[in-house]
Amino acid sequence: MPYANEDTASVELIRNVVLKMRRSGLSALDYEDCQVRLFLQLQEDAVSSYTNAMLPAKPVQAVHTPVLSPEMGTATFRHAPAQTIELGVDDHVDAEQILAFLEVGVIILPVVSPVAGRIAEIRMSEGDIVGYHDVLFSIRPT
Amino acid sequence: MTLKFNSVLIANRGEVALRIARACKFLGLTSIGMYAEGDEGQRHLQIVDKTICIGPSSAARSYLDKEKVLRAARLTGAEAIHPGYGFLSENAEFAAAVAAAGLTLIGPPAAIIRTMGDKIEARRQMMAAGVPCLPGTEGALPEDMAEARALCDAIGYPLIVKASGGGGGRGMRVVKSPDDLEVAIQTAGQEAIRAFANGDLYAERFLTRPRHVEIQVLADASGHAVWLSDRDCSIQRRHQKLVEEAPAYGVARSAVAELGQQCVTACKNMGYLGAGTFEFLYEDGKFYFIEMNTRLQVEHPVTEMVTGIDIVAEQIRIAGGAPLSVQQADITIEGHAIECRINAEDPRSFLPNPGTVTRWRAPGGPGVRIESHLYDGYTIPASYDSLIAKLIVLGATRAEAIRRMRAALAELEIVGVSTTVPLHQRLMQEEAFERADISVHYLEKLLNQE
């Protein structure tokens, strides 16, 4: 039963990763290689209660979540005919909130925040040519 | 002369992308590097003027995706696209799409790529230009044995009878003499009916110990064409070339010159544009056309070494509308060049061996050239071609080139992955290789001896 063994090994591996994330105060992890993408996001209270319990004296550095361009194209804050998104650093955003758009020929794709938090950095400007998975924003957990 | 474009998108990766980026720098053109996710560390991206990530690491969704390559060109303002070799370099649909987008492809037009990709049409054009082809029947052998025999006698022996609808060795017989013909046709025909439900057979001359010899050409938009040098690429395994040389040792220079002129005629007849290679099998003093590659070849540096002509720069200039910078009378072959392809492969099993190169030290000195995108810490991904470096040497004679290659291979250090270097070291010590007593079967026979 090689698959069962592999599954057991994978669950064990993820448990270890989660444990290490909690110890380090990480709230989210996004890892991708050629074959696999692993995205882990811990519940806020679980992170805080665990880190508070385990590491009371050490300040926890917040991990920023990158917001990636879904495609290669032209980044814009405008969606014709009239909608313009106005965002600034420190603004609060919800998970799944549209932060910008990407023009890919005639197709317009939304750029969506994967998490709730505050904008730590805006790396795109109106009309920028961006590549696939370029970082357009980073979000600081609240 | 001002070229009709100022910027070039390099639609490739690895050593060839670096080679093209260098040629763009030399010509004063703006170069744009595109890459797949995971290829951010590609060396050419450090020297180009702009970069863009076009998609995920899968080649099908990045380097082979025609729409994405064209989109990258449009977004970055590229006016020309250099496809390198592999990926989209011989894709007629891509060439047509580049032209339709109002961009310049650094390569021949779509119609020529399509024609040369069609074996029957390519052979027809070559015969019309006087380029020698392997003698064979144009269509199926007639059922009447006397008629079939007349055709086969005209081809000459040994010949091979093959099933038109087949493959995998079934419906195939080598006929060494006219006495064996009738039995061979009957048994191959019966086998073909059983295996493919089609008893049609065709016959062509069978070469027992051919060498692979090719001719490099350049042709411009004004109808001028030249041939630069011949190359011997007989050291190959499963049609994968491993060592290339220029010129082809021991082949009469007058015969090569005649063949070169025939290739030039073929280029002029078809309106060829850019760099191209005519590939031949060579046996008993005769050449037989195999195919034409309508792109830059991996082994182009050996021709550059013996002629002093920068083929990539010429190719870009020609695409930009400039005339050839050399005339046939100016082209001379001086010395002998050898290239070893260093692949990240197990030297015995030839299985790809991706991983991280922890230490890379290239050899140097007079007559030694390295074309490689490697650096310390470079990770070779599993998804692409295993070629990681080309080591090229030039000597006054072939014997000197071999000595120089031995020294360069001994100096080369690649730590962290298995490579074909030990195989090259062994080859350079082989007596048969030193005598140039080689054929396309040489390497496989050598490996099978173990």
Coordinates of C-alpha atoms in Angstrom, one line a residue:
Chain A
M1 CA 0.0 0.0 0.0
P2 CA 2.5 2.6 -1.1
Y3 CA -0.2 5.4 -1.3
A4 CA -1.4 4.8 2.3
N5 CA 2.2 5.1 3.5
E6 CA 2.8 8.2 1.5
D7 CA -0.4 9.8 2.8
T8 CA 0.6 8.9 6.4
A9 CA 4.0 10.4 5.8
S10 CA 2.5 13.6 4.2
V11 CA 0.1 14.1 7.2
E12 CA 3.0 13.6 9.6
L13 CA 5.1 16.1 7.6
I14 CA 2.3 18.7 7.6
R15 CA 1.9 18.3 11.4
N16 CA 5.6 18.9 11.9
V17 CA 5.4 22.0 9.7
V18 CA 2.4 23.3 11.6
L19 CA 4.2 22.8 14.9
K20 CA 7.2 24.7 13.6
M21 CA 5.0 27.5 12.3
R22 CA 3.3 27.8 15.7
R23 CA 6.7 27.9 17.5
S24 CA 7.9 30.5 15.2
G25 CA 4.8 32.6 15.2
L26 CA 4.1 32.1 11.5
S27 CA 0.4 32.4 10.6
A28 CA 0.6 31.4 6.9
L29 CA 3.0 29.5 4.6
D30 CA 2.9 29.3 0.9
Y31 CA 5.3 26.9 -0.7
E32 CA 5.4 25.9 -4.3
D33 CA 7.8 23.9 -6.4
C34 CA 7.5 22.2 -9.9
Q35 CA 4.9 19.6 -8.8
V36 CA 3.4 20.7 -5.5
R37 CA 1.8 23.7 -3.9
L38 CA 1.4 23.8 -0.1
F39 CA -0.6 26.6 1.4
L40 CA -1.2 26.6 5.1
Q41 CA -3.0 29.2 7.1
L42 CA -3.4 28.8 10.9
Q43 CA -6.4 30.1 12.8
E44 CA -5.6 33.4 14.4
D45 CA -6.4 32.4 18.0
A46 CA -4.5 29.2 17.6
V47 CA -1.4 31.1 16.6
S48 CA -1.7 33.7 19.3
S49 CA -2.7 31.3 22.1
Y50 CA 0.1 28.9 21.3
T51 CA 2.8 31.6 20.7
N52 CA 1.6 33.4 23.8
A53 CA 1.8 30.3 25.9
M54 CA 5.1 29.1 24.5
L55 CA 7.0 32.3 23.8
P56 CA 5.7 35.0 26.1
A57 CA 8.8 37.1 26.2
K58 CA 9.8 37.0 22.6
P59 CA 8.1 39.5 20.2
V60 CA 6.5 37.8 17.3
Q61 CA 7.3 39.1 13.9
A62 CA 4.2 39.2 11.7
V63 CA 4.6 37.3 8.4
H64 CA 3.4 39.2 5.4
T65 CA 1.4 37.3 2.8
P66 CA 2.3 38.2 -0.8
V67 CA -0.5 38.9 -3.3
L68 CA 0.7 37.5 -6.6
S69 CA -0.2 38.5 -10.1
P70 CA -2.4 35.6 -11.5
E71 CA -1.0 36.1 -15.0
M72 CA 1.4 38.1 -17.2
G73 CA -0.3 41.3 -18.2
T74 CA -1.0 45.0 -17.4
A75 CA -1.8 45.8 -13.8
T76 CA -4.5 48.4 -13.2
F77 CA -6.7 49.8 -10.4
R78 CA -9.4 50.7 -12.8
H79 CA -12.3 48.6 -14.1
A80 CA -14.2 50.2 -16.9
P81 CA -16.3 52.1 -17.1
A82 CA -16.2 53.8 -13.8
Q83 CA -14.8 51.7 -11.0
T84 CA -11.4 52.7 -9.5
I85 CA -9.9 51.0 -6.5
E86 CA -8.2 53.3 -4.1
L87 CA -6.0 51.6 -1.6
G88 CA -3.2 52.8 0.6
V89 CA -0.7 51.2 3.0
D90 CA -2.2 50.2 6.3
D91 CA -5.7 50.0 4.8
H92 CA -7.7 47.0 6.0
V93 CA -8.6 44.3 3.5
D94 CA -10.8 41.3 3.8
A95 CA -9.9 37.8 2.4
E96 CA -11.1 37.5 -1.2
Q97 CA -11.3 41.3 -1.6
I98 CA -10.3 42.6 -5.0
L99 CA -7.2 44.8 -4.7
A100 CA -6.5 45.4 -8.4
F101 CA -7.1 44.1 -11.9
L102 CA -5.0 42.5 -14.5
E103 CA -5.6 43.1 -18.2
V104 CA -4.6 40.1 -20.3
G105 CA -5.6 41.2 -23.8
V106 CA -9.4 41.7 -23.7
I107 CA -9.7 39.6 -20.5
I108 CA -9.7 41.3 -17.1
L109 CA -8.7 39.2 -14.1
P110 CA -9.2 40.3 -10.5
V111 CA -6.2 40.4 -8.2
V112 CA -7.6 39.0 -4.9
S113 CA -6.2 39.1 -1.4
P114 CA -5.8 35.6 -0.1
V115 CA -6.1 36.7 3.5
A116 CA -7.6 39.4 5.7
G117 CA -5.2 42.0 7.1
R118 CA -3.6 45.3 6.5
I119 CA -1.7 46.4 3.4
A120 CA 2.0 46.4 4.2
E121 CA 3.2 47.3 0.8
I122 CA 1.9 48.2 -2.6
R123 CA 4.4 47.1 -5.3
M124 CA 2.4 47.9 -8.4
S125 CA 1.6 51.2 -10.1
E126 CA -1.2 51.9 -12.5
G127 CA -0.4 50.5 -16.0
D128 CA 2.6 48.4 -14.8
I129 CA 3.6 45.4 -17.0
V130 CA 3.8 42.5 -14.6
G131 CA 4.9 38.9 -15.0
Y132 CA 3.3 35.7 -13.9
H133 CA 3.3 35.5 -10.0
D134 CA 5.0 38.9 -9.6
V135 CA 4.3 40.2 -6.1
L136 CA 1.8 43.1 -6.4
F137 CA 1.0 43.6 -2.7
S138 CA 1.9 42.2 0.7
I139 CA -0.6 41.9 3.5
R140 CA 0.2 42.1 7.2
P141 CA -2.0 39.9 9.4
T142 CA -4.1 41.9 11.9
Chain B
M1 CA 23.1 49.4 -41.7
T2 CA 20.2 50.1 -39.4
L3 CA 18.2 47.0 -38.7
K4 CA 14.4 47.0 -38.9
F5 CA 14.1 46.3 -35.2
N6 CA 15.7 47.6 -32.1
S7 CA 14.6 45.0 -29.5
V8 CA 14.7 41.3 -29.4
L9 CA 12.7 38.9 -27.1
I10 CA 14.8 35.8 -26.3
A11 CA 12.2 33.0 -26.3
N12 CA 14.4 30.4 -24.8
R13 CA 16.5 29.5 -21.7
G14 CA 19.9 28.0 -20.8
E15 CA 23.1 28.4 -22.7
V16 CA 21.4 29.4 -26.0
A17 CA 19.5 32.3 -24.3
L18 CA 22.8 33.6 -23.0
R19 CA 24.4 33.2 -26.4
I20 CA 21.6 35.3 -28.0
A21 CA 21.7 37.9 -25.2
R22 CA 25.5 38.3 -25.9
A23 CA 24.9 38.7 -29.6
C24 CA 22.2 41.4 -28.9
K25 CA 24.7 43.3 -26.7
F26 CA 27.3 43.1 -29.4
L27 CA 24.9 44.5 -32.0
G28 CA 23.6 47.2 -29.6
L29 CA 20.1 45.9 -29.5
T30 CA 17.7 46.0 -26.5
S31 CA 17.3 42.4 -25.3
I32 CA 14.4 41.0 -23.3
G33 CA 14.5 37.8 -21.3
M34 CA 11.4 35.8 -20.7
Y35 CA 11.4 32.9 -18.2
A36 CA 9.2 30.4 -16.6
E37 CA 8.6 30.4 -12.8
G38 CA 11.6 28.7 -11.2
D39 CA 14.0 30.0 -13.9
E40 CA 14.5 33.4 -12.2
G41 CA 18.2 32.5 -11.7
Q42 CA 18.9 32.0 -15.4
R43 CA 22.2 33.7 -16.2
H44 CA 21.1 35.6 -19.3
L45 CA 18.5 37.4 -17.2
Q46 CA 21.3 39.2 -15.5
I47 CA 22.6 40.8 -18.7
V48 CA 19.4 41.6 -20.7
D49 CA 17.7 45.0 -20.5
K50 CA 14.2 43.7 -19.4
T51 CA 12.8 40.5 -18.0
I52 CA 9.3 39.0 -17.6
C53 CA 8.0 35.8 -16.1
I54 CA 5.6 34.3 -18.6
G55 CA 4.1 31.3 -16.7
P56 CA 4.6 28.2 -14.6
S57 CA 7.6 25.9 -14.9
S58 CA 5.9 23.5 -17.2
A59 CA 7.3 24.1 -20.7
A60 CA 3.8 23.6 -22.2
R61 CA 2.5 26.6 -20.2
S62 CA 5.6 28.8 -20.7
Y63 CA 8.3 28.3 -23.3
L64 CA 6.1 26.3 -25.6
D65 CA 3.0 28.5 -25.2
K66 CA 2.8 30.5 -28.4
E67 CA 0.2 32.9 -27.1
K68 CA 2.2 33.7 -24.0
V69 CA 5.4 34.3 -25.9
L70 CA 3.6 36.7 -28.3
R71 CA 2.0 38.4 -25.3
A72 CA 5.4 38.8 -23.6
A73 CA 6.6 40.4 -26.8
R74 CA 3.7 42.8 -27.0
L75 CA 3.9 43.8 -23.3
T76 CA 7.6 44.4 -23.3
G77 CA 7.7 46.2 -26.6
A78 CA 9.8 43.6 -28.4
E79 CA 10.0 44.0 -32.2
A80 CA 11.7 40.7 -32.9
I81 CA 11.7 37.2 -31.4
H82 CA 14.7 34.9 -31.4
P83 CA 13.4 31.3 -30.7
G84 CA 16.9 29.7 -30.3
Y85 CA 16.8 26.0 -30.8
G86 CA 14.2 23.5 -29.5
F87 CA 10.9 24.9 -28.1
L88 CA 9.1 26.9 -30.8
S89 CA 12.1 27.2 -33.1
E90 CA 10.8 25.0 -35.9
N91 CA 7.1 25.6 -35.3
A92 CA 5.5 26.9 -38.6
E93 CA 2.3 28.0 -36.8
F94 CA 4.3 30.1 -34.4
A95 CA 6.3 31.7 -37.2
A96 CA 3.0 32.6 -39.0
A97 CA 1.6 34.0 -35.7
V98 CA 4.7 36.2 -35.2
A99 CA 4.4 37.6 -38.7
A100 CA 0.7 38.1 -38.3
A101 CA 1.4 40.1 -35.1
G102 CA 3.6 42.4 -37.1
L103 CA 6.8 41.2 -35.4
T104 CA 10.0 39.8 -36.9
L105 CA 10.9 36.2 -36.3
I106 CA 14.7 35.6 -36.4
G107 CA 14.4 32.6 -38.6
P108 CA 12.9 31.7 -42.0
P109 CA 9.3 32.3 -42.9
A110 CA 6.5 29.9 -41.9
A111 CA 6.1 28.4 -45.4
I112 CA 9.7 27.3 -45.5
I113 CA 9.6 25.8 -42.0
R114 CA 6.5 23.9 -43.1
T115 CA 8.0 22.7 -46.3
M116 CA 11.3 21.5 -44.7
G117 CA 9.2 19.7 -42.0
D118 CA 7.6 17.6 -44.7
K119 CA 10.1 14.9 -45.6
I120 CA 8.7 14.2 -49.1
E121 CA 8.4 17.8 -50.1
A122 CA 11.9 18.6 -48.7
R123 CA 13.4 15.7 -50.6
R124 CA 11.6 16.9 -53.8
Q125 CA 13.1 20.4 -53.4
M126 CA 16.6 19.0 -52.7
M127 CA 16.5 16.8 -55.8
A128 CA 15.4 19.7 -57.9
A129 CA 18.4 21.7 -56.6
G130 CA 20.8 18.8 -57.3
V131 CA 21.3 18.0 -53.6
P132 CA 22.1 14.2 -53.4
C133 CA 19.3 12.2 -51.7
L134 CA 19.2 8.6 -50.6
P135 CA 18.1 6.6 -53.6
G136 CA 14.7 5.0 -53.1
T137 CA 11.3 4.3 -54.6
E138 CA 9.1 7.4 -54.7
G139 CA 5.9 5.3 -54.0
A140 CA 5.0 1.7 -53.1
L141 CA 6.9 -1.1 -54.9
P142 CA 4.8 -2.6 -57.7
E143 CA 3.3 -6.1 -57.1
D144 CA 4.9 -7.5 -60.2
M145 CA 8.2 -8.9 -59.1
A146 CA 10.0 -8.1 -62.3
E147 CA 9.0 -4.5 -62.1
A148 CA 10.0 -4.4 -58.4
R149 CA 13.3 -6.0 -59.2
A150 CA 14.1 -3.4 -61.9
L151 CA 13.4 -0.6 -59.4
C152 CA 15.5 -2.1 -56.7
D153 CA 18.4 -2.9 -59.1
A154 CA 18.4 0.8 -60.0
I155 CA 18.6 1.8 -56.3
G156 CA 21.6 -0.5 -55.7
Y157 CA 22.5 -3.0 -52.9
P158 CA 22.4 -3.3 -50.0
L159 CA 18.9 -1.8 -49.7
I160 CA 16.2 -1.9 -47.1
V161 CA 12.6 -2.9 -47.8
K162 CA 10.1 -1.2 -45.5
A163 CA 6.4 -1.3 -44.9
S164 CA 4.8 2.0 -45.9
G165 CA 2.3 1.9 -43.0
G166 CA 4.7 0.5 -40.4
G167 CA 7.3 1.0 -37.8
G168 CA 9.1 -0.8 -35.0
G169 CA 11.1 -3.0 -37.3
R170 CA 8.1 -5.1 -38.6
G171 CA 7.7 -5.4 -42.3
M172 CA 11.3 -4.5 -42.7
R173 CA 14.2 -6.5 -44.4
V174 CA 17.7 -5.6 -45.3
V175 CA 18.6 -7.0 -48.8
K176 CA 22.3 -7.5 -49.3
S177 CA 22.2 -8.8 -52.8
P178 CA 19.8 -9.2 -55.7
D179 CA 19.5 -12.9 -54.9
D180 CA 17.8 -12.2 -51.6
L181 CA 15.3 -9.7 -53.0
E182 CA 12.3 -11.9 -53.8
V183 CA 12.2 -13.7 -50.4
A184 CA 12.6 -10.4 -48.6
I185 CA 9.8 -8.7 -50.5
Q186 CA 7.5 -11.6 -49.9
T187 CA 8.2 -12.0 -46.2
A188 CA 8.2 -8.3 -45.5
G189 CA 4.9 -7.9 -47.4
Q190 CA 3.2 -10.7 -45.4
E191 CA 4.5 -9.3 -42.2
A192 CA 3.2 -5.9 -43.1
I193 CA -0.3 -7.2 -43.9
R194 CA -0.4 -9.1 -40.6
A195 CA 0.9 -6.1 -38.6
F196 CA -0.6 -3.1 -40.3
A197 CA -3.2 -4.5 -42.7
N198 CA -1.3 -2.8 -45.5
G199 CA 1.1 -4.8 -47.6
D200 CA 2.6 -1.7 -49.4
L201 CA 6.4 -1.7 -49.3
Y202 CA 9.0 0.8 -50.4
A203 CA 12.7 0.4 -50.8
E204 CA 15.7 2.7 -50.2
R205 CA 19.4 2.3 -50.2
F206 CA 20.7 0.9 -46.9
L207 CA 23.9 2.5 -45.4
T208 CA 25.7 0.2 -43.1
R209 CA 28.3 2.5 -41.5
P210 CA 27.3 6.1 -42.4
R211 CA 28.8 9.2 -40.8
H212 CA 26.6 12.3 -40.1
V213 CA 27.9 15.3 -42.0
E214 CA 26.1 18.6 -42.2
I215 CA 26.5 21.9 -44.0
Q216 CA 25.9 25.3 -42.3
V217 CA 24.3 28.0 -44.5
L218 CA 23.4 31.6 -44.2
A219 CA 21.0 33.4 -46.6
D220 CA 19.8 37.0 -46.7
A221 CA 16.6 38.7 -48.0
S222 CA 18.4 39.9 -51.1
G223 CA 18.8 36.3 -52.4
H224 CA 22.4 35.9 -51.4
A225 CA 23.4 32.7 -49.7
V226 CA 26.7 31.2 -48.5
W227 CA 27.8 27.9 -46.9
L228 CA 30.2 28.3 -44.0
S229 CA 31.6 24.9 -43.1
D230 CA 30.8 21.2 -42.9
R231 CA 30.5 19.5 -39.5
D232 CA 30.8 15.9 -38.5
C233 CA 28.2 14.9 -35.8
S234 CA 28.6 11.1 -36.0
I235 CA 29.2 10.7 -32.2
Q236 CA 25.6 10.3 -31.1
R237 CA 23.4 8.1 -29.1
R238 CA 19.8 7.5 -30.0
H239 CA 20.0 10.3 -32.5
Q240 CA 21.3 12.6 -29.8
K241 CA 24.6 14.3 -30.8
L242 CA 27.3 14.3 -28.1
V243 CA 30.5 15.4 -30.0
E244 CA 30.6 17.6 -33.1
E245 CA 33.6 18.7 -35.2
A246 CA 34.4 21.1 -38.0
P247 CA 35.4 20.3 -40.6
A248 CA 34.5 16.6 -41.2
Y249 CA 37.9 14.9 -41.0
G250 CA 39.0 12.8 -44.0
V251 CA 36.2 13.9 -46.3
A252 CA 37.6 15.3 -49.6
R253 CA 37.5 19.1 -49.5
S254 CA 36.4 19.3 -53.1
A255 CA 33.4 17.0 -52.4
V256 CA 32.4 19.2 -49.5
A257 CA 32.8 22.4 -51.5
E258 CA 30.6 20.9 -54.3
L259 CA 28.0 19.8 -51.7
G260 CA 28.1 23.3 -50.1
Q261 CA 27.4 24.9 -53.4
Q262 CA 24.4 22.6 -54.0
C263 CA 23.0 23.6 -50.6
V264 CA 23.5 27.3 -51.6
T265 CA 21.5 26.6 -54.8
A266 CA 18.7 25.0 -52.7
C267 CA 18.6 28.0 -50.4
K268 CA 18.3 30.4 -53.4
N269 CA 15.7 28.3 -55.0
M270 CA 13.4 28.2 -52.0
G271 CA 14.1 31.8 -50.9
Y272 CA 15.7 30.7 -47.6
L273 CA 16.3 33.3 -45.0
G274 CA 18.7 33.2 -42.0
A275 CA 20.8 30.4 -40.6
G276 CA 20.1 26.8 -41.6
T277 CA 21.7 23.3 -41.7
F278 CA 21.5 20.6 -44.3
E279 CA 22.0 17.2 -42.7
F280 CA 23.5 14.3 -44.7
L281 CA 24.6 10.7 -44.2
Y282 CA 28.0 10.1 -45.7
E283 CA 29.3 6.7 -46.8
D284 CA 31.9 5.6 -49.3
G285 CA 32.6 9.1 -50.6
K286 CA 28.9 9.9 -51.2
F287 CA 26.4 12.2 -49.4
Y288 CA 22.7 11.5 -48.9
F289 CA 20.3 14.3 -47.7
I290 CA 18.4 13.5 -44.5
E291 CA 16.7 16.8 -43.5
M292 CA 17.1 20.5 -43.2
N293 CA 17.0 22.2 -39.8
T294 CA 15.6 25.7 -40.3
R295 CA 17.1 27.2 -37.1
L296 CA 20.3 27.7 -35.1
Q297 CA 22.0 24.4 -34.3
V298 CA 23.4 23.5 -30.9
E299 CA 26.7 22.8 -32.6
H300 CA 27.0 26.1 -34.4
P301 CA 30.1 27.2 -32.4
V302 CA 32.5 24.7 -34.1
T303 CA 31.7 26.4 -37.4
E304 CA 32.3 29.8 -35.7
M305 CA 35.6 28.6 -34.4
V306 CA 37.0 27.5 -37.8
T307 CA 35.5 30.4 -39.9
G308 CA 35.6 33.3 -37.4
I309 CA 32.0 34.2 -38.4
D310 CA 29.5 35.0 -35.6
I311 CA 26.5 33.0 -36.8
V312 CA 24.1 34.3 -34.2
A313 CA 24.9 38.0 -35.0
E314 CA 24.6 37.3 -38.7
Q315 CA 21.3 35.6 -38.2
I316 CA 20.0 38.6 -36.3
R317 CA 21.3 41.1 -38.8
I318 CA 19.8 39.1 -41.7
A319 CA 16.4 39.1 -40.0
G320 CA 16.8 42.8 -39.5
G321 CA 17.1 43.3 -43.3
A322 CA 20.8 43.6 -43.5
P323 CA 22.7 41.9 -46.3
L324 CA 25.2 39.1 -45.5
S325 CA 28.4 40.6 -44.2
V326 CA 30.5 37.9 -45.9
Q327 CA 30.9 36.7 -49.5
Q328 CA 31.6 33.0 -50.3
A329 CA 35.1 33.9 -51.5
D330 CA 36.0 35.4 -48.1
I331 CA 35.1 32.3 -46.2
T332 CA 37.9 30.0 -45.3
I333 CA 38.2 27.1 -42.8
E334 CA 41.2 27.4 -40.5
G335 CA 42.1 24.6 -38.1
H336 CA 39.9 22.0 -36.5
A337 CA 37.2 22.5 -33.8
I338 CA 35.6 20.0 -31.5
E339 CA 32.6 20.5 -29.2
C340 CA 31.6 18.2 -26.3
R341 CA 28.1 18.5 -25.1
I342 CA 28.1 18.4 -21.3
N343 CA 24.7 17.1 -20.2
A344 CA 23.5 16.6 -16.6
E345 CA 23.1 12.9 -17.2
D346 CA 24.5 9.7 -15.7
P347 CA 27.4 9.0 -18.1
R348 CA 26.4 5.3 -18.3
S349 CA 22.6 5.2 -18.2
F350 CA 22.1 8.6 -19.8
L351 CA 19.3 9.3 -17.4
P352 CA 18.9 13.0 -16.5
N353 CA 20.5 14.0 -13.3
P354 CA 19.0 17.3 -12.2
G355 CA 20.3 18.9 -9.0
T356 CA 22.3 21.8 -7.6
V357 CA 25.8 22.5 -9.0
T358 CA 27.8 23.3 -5.9
R359 CA 31.0 24.1 -7.8
W360 CA 31.6 25.2 -11.4
R361 CA 35.0 26.0 -12.8
A362 CA 35.4 26.4 -16.5
P363 CA 38.6 25.7 -18.3
G364 CA 40.4 28.4 -20.3
G365 CA 43.5 29.2 -22.3
P366 CA 44.1 29.6 -26.0
G367 CA 41.6 27.9 -28.3
V368 CA 39.2 27.0 -25.4
R369 CA 35.6 28.3 -25.4
I370 CA 32.7 27.6 -23.0
E371 CA 29.1 28.2 -23.7
S372 CA 27.3 27.7 -20.4
H373 CA 24.7 29.3 -18.1
L374 CA 26.1 27.5 -15.0
Y375 CA 27.4 29.1 -11.9
D376 CA 28.0 27.9 -8.3
G377 CA 24.7 27.1 -6.7
Y378 CA 22.8 26.8 -10.0
T379 CA 19.9 24.3 -9.7
I380 CA 19.3 22.3 -12.8
P381 CA 15.5 21.7 -13.0
A382 CA 14.2 18.3 -14.1
S383 CA 11.7 19.8 -16.5
Y384 CA 14.0 20.8 -19.4
D385 CA 16.8 19.7 -21.6
S386 CA 19.8 18.3 -19.7
L387 CA 22.4 20.3 -21.7
I388 CA 24.3 22.4 -19.2
A389 CA 27.5 23.4 -21.1
K390 CA 29.3 23.2 -24.4
L391 CA 33.0 22.9 -24.3
I392 CA 34.6 23.9 -27.6
V393 CA 38.2 23.8 -28.6
L394 CA 40.2 24.9 -31.7
G395 CA 43.5 23.4 -32.8
A396 CA 45.7 23.8 -35.8
T397 CA 45.0 20.1 -36.6
R398 CA 42.5 17.6 -35.4
A399 CA 45.2 15.9 -33.3
E400 CA 45.9 19.2 -31.6
A401 CA 42.2 19.8 -31.0
I402 CA 41.9 16.4 -29.3
R403 CA 44.9 17.1 -27.1
R404 CA 43.4 20.5 -26.2
M405 CA 40.0 18.9 -25.4
R406 CA 41.7 16.3 -23.1
A407 CA 43.4 19.1 -21.2
A408 CA 40.2 21.3 -21.0
L409 CA 38.1 18.3 -19.8
A410 CA 40.7 17.6 -17.1
E411 CA 40.5 21.2 -16.0
L412 CA 36.7 21.4 -16.0
E413 CA 35.1 21.0 -12.6
I414 CA 31.4 20.4 -12.1
V415 CA 30.5 19.2 -8.6
G416 CA 27.0 18.3 -7.4
V417 CA 25.5 16.5 -10.5
S418 CA 26.6 13.6 -12.7
T419 CA 27.6 14.7 -16.2
T420 CA 28.8 13.3 -19.5
V421 CA 32.3 14.6 -18.8
P422 CA 33.7 11.1 -18.0
L423 CA 32.3 9.7 -21.2
H424 CA 34.0 12.6 -23.2
Q425 CA 37.3 11.9 -21.4
R426 CA 37.1 8.3 -22.4
L427 CA 36.2 9.1 -26.0
M428 CA 39.1 11.5 -26.4
Q429 CA 41.4 8.6 -25.4
E430 CA 39.8 6.1 -27.8
E431 CA 42.1 5.1 -30.7
A432 CA 39.3 4.7 -33.2
F433 CA 38.1 8.2 -32.4
E434 CA 41.7 9.5 -32.9
R435 CA 41.8 7.9 -36.3
A436 CA 38.3 9.3 -37.0
D437 CA 37.2 5.7 -37.7
I438 CA 33.7 6.6 -36.7
S439 CA 30.1 6.2 -37.8
V440 CA 26.7 7.1 -36.3
H441 CA 26.8 3.6 -34.7
Y442 CA 30.3 4.1 -33.2
L443 CA 29.2 5.4 -29.7
E444 CA 26.5 2.8 -29.1
K445 CA 28.8 0.0 -30.1
L446 CA 31.5 1.3 -27.8
L447 CA 29.0 1.5 -24.9
N448 CA 27.6 -2.0 -25.7
Q449 CA 31.1 -3.4 -25.4
E450 CA 31.0 -2.9 -21.6

